[in-house]
mmCIF file of C-alpha atoms in Angstrom:
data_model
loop_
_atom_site.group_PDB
_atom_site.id
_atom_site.type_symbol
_atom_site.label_atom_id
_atom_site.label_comp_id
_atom_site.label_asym_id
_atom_site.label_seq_id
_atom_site.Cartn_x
_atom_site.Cartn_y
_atom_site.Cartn_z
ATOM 1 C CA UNK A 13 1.952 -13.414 -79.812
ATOM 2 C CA UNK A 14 -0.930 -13.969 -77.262
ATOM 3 C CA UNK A 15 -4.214 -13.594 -77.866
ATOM 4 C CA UNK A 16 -7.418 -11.776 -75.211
ATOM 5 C CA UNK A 17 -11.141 -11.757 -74.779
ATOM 6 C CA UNK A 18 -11.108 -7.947 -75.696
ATOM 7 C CA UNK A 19 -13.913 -7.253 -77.993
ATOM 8 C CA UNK A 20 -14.034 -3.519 -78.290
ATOM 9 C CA UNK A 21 -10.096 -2.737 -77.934
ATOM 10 C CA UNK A 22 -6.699 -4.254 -78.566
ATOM 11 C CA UNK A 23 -6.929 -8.373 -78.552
ATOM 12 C CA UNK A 24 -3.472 -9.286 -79.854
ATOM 13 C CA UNK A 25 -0.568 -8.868 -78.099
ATOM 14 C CA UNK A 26 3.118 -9.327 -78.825
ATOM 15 C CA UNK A 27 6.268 -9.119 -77.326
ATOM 16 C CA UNK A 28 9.920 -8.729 -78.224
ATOM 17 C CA UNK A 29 11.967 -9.579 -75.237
ATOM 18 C CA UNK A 30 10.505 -13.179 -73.701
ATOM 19 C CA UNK A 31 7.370 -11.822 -72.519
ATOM 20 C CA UNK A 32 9.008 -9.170 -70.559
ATOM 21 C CA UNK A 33 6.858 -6.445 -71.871
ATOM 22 C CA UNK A 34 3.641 -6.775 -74.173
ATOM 23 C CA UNK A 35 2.434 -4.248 -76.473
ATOM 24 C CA UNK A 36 -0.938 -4.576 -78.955
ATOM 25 C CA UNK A 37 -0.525 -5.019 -82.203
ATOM 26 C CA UNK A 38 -0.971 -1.858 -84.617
ATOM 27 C CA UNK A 39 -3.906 -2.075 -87.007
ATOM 28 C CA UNK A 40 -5.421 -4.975 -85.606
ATOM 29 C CA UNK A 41 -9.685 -5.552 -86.584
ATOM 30 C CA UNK A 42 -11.493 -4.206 -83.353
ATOM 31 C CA UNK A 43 -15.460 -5.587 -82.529
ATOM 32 C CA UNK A 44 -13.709 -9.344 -82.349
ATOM 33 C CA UNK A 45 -11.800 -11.272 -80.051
ATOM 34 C CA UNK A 46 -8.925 -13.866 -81.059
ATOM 35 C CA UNK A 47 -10.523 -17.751 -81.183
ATOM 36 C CA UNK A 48 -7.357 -19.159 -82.305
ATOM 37 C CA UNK A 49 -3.926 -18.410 -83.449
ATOM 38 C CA UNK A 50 -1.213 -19.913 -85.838
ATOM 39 C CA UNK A 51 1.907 -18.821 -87.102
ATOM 40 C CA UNK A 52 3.511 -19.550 -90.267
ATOM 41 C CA UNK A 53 7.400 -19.512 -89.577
ATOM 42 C CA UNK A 54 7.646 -19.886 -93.571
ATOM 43 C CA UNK A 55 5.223 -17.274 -94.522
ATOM 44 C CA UNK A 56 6.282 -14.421 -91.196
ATOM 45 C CA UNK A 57 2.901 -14.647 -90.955
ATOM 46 C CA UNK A 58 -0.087 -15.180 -88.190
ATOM 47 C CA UNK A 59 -3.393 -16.538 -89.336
ATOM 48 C CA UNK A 60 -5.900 -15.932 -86.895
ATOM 49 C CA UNK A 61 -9.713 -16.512 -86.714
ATOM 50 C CA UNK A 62 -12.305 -14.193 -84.734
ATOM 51 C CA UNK A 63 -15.705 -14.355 -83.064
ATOM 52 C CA UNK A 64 -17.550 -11.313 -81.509
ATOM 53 C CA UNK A 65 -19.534 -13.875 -78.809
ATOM 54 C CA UNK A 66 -17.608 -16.032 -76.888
ATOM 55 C CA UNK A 67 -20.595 -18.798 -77.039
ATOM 56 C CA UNK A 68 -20.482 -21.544 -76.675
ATOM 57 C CA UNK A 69 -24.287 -21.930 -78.095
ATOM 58 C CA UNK A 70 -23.521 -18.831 -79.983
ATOM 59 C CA UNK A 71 -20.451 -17.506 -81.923
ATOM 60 C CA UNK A 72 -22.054 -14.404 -83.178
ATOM 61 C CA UNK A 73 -20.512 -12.494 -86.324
ATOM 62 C CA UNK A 74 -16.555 -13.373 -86.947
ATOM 63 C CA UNK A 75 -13.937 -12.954 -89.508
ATOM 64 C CA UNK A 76 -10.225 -14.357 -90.851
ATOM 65 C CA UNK A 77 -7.265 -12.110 -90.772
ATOM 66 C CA UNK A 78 -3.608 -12.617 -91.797
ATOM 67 C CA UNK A 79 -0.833 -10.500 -90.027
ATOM 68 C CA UNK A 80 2.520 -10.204 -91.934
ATOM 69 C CA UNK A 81 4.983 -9.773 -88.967
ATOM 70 C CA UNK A 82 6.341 -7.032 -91.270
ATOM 71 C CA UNK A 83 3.000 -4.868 -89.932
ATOM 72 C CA UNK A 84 0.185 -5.655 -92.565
ATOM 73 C CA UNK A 85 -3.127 -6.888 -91.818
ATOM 74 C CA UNK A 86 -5.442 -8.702 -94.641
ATOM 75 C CA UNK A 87 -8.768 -9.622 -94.063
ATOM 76 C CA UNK A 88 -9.185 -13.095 -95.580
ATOM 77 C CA UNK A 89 -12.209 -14.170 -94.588
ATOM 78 C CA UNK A 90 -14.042 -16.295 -97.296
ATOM 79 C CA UNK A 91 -16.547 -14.362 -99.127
ATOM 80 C CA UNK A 92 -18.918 -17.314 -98.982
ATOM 81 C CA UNK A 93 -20.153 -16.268 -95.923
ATOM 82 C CA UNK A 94 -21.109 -12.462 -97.388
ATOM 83 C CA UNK A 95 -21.971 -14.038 -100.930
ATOM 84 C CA UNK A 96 -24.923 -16.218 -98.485
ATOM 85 C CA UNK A 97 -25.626 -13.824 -96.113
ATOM 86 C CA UNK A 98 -24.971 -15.254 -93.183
ATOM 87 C CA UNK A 99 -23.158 -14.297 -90.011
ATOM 88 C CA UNK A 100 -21.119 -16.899 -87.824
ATOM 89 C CA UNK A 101 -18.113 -16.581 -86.447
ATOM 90 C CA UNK A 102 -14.838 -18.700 -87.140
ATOM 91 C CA UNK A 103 -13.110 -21.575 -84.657
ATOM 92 C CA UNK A 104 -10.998 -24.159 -86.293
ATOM 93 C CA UNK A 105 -7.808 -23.213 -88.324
ATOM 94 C CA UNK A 106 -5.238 -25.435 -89.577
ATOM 95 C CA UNK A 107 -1.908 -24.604 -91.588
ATOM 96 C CA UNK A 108 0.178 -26.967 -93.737
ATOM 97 C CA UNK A 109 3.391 -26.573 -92.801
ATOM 98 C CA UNK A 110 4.896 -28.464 -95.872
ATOM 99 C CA UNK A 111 2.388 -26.028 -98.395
ATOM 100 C CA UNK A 112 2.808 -22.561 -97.006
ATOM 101 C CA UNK A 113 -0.100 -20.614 -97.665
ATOM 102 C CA UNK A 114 -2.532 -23.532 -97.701
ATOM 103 C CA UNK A 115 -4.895 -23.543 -95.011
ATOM 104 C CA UNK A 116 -8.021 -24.413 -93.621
ATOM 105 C CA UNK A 117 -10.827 -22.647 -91.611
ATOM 106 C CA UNK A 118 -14.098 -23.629 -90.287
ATOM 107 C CA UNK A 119 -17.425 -21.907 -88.668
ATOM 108 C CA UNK A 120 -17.897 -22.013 -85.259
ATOM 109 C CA UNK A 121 -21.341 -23.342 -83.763
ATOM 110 C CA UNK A 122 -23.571 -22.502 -86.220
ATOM 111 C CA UNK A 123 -26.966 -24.298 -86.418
ATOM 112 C CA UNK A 124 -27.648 -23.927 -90.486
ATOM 113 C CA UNK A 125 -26.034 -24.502 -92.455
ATOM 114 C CA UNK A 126 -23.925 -26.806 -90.455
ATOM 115 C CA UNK A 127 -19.878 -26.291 -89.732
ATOM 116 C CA UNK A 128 -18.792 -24.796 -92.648
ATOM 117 C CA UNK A 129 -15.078 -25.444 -93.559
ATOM 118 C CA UNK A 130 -12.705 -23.465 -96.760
ATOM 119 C CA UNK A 131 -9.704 -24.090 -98.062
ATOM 120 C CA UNK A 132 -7.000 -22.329 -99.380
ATOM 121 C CA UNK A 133 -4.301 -22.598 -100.984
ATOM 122 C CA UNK A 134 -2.954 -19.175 -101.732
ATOM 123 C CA UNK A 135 -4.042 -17.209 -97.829
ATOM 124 C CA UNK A 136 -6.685 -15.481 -99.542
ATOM 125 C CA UNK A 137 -8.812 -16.854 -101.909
ATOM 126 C CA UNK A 138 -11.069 -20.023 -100.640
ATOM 127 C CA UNK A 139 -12.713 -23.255 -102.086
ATOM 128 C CA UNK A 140 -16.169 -22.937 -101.543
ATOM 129 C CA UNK A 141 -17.903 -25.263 -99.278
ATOM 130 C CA UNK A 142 -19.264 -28.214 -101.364
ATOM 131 C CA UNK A 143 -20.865 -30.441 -98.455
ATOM 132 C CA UNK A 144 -22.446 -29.482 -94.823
ATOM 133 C CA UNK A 145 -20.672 -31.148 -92.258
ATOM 134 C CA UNK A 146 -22.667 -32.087 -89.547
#
């Protein structure tokens, strides 16, 4: 899988054959570009945050997906965000690779309320930010 700056078409790539040939993705969110990328050998599964600004004083409106290799897309971006009413998009993302399904996420360069980071421990449903990080 590779990931491009694409905003308003394809952004995720994959190939099949060594990077021979790249095709995009079907289904994949459009309006956001790939920030990072992590795969989850036990899960078949690619976590990946997005932004729609590439910043880096700004990182606009974003979102979480997960991407079952077996062609499903979930949008698991923690409702925290909607529930507050804020927009910012997502940067960090780290997977436990002993606890599949557990990761974490965090905002990306957002003035207030400070970083914002979420756990999970299921890949969809998120602890809700206790503390600002600064």
């Amino acid at each position: 899988f590779v990931g491009s700056a694409y905003v308003n078409a394809s952004s995720v790539y994959v190939s099949n054959d060594s990077g021979v040939t790249w095709s995009a993705v079907s289904g994949q969110p459009v309006g956001y570009f790939p920030k990072r990328m992590k795969f989850s050998a036990a899960e078949k599964a690619l976590y990946i945050t997005y932004n729609n600004v590439a910043g880096p004083n700004d990182a606009g409106n974003g979102t979480v997906y997960r991407y079952a290799i077996s062609g499903t897309w979930t949008n698991i971006t923690p409702a925290w965000q909607a529930m507050n009413n804020l927009t910012f998009g997502y940067g960090g993302l780290a997977l436990d690779a002993k606890n599949p399904g557990t990761l974490m996420v965090a905002s990306d360069n957002i003035w207030y309320p400070d970083v914002q980071i979420f756990r999970s421990v299921d890949s969809v449903s998120y602890v809700n930010p206790s503390v600002d990080i600064c």
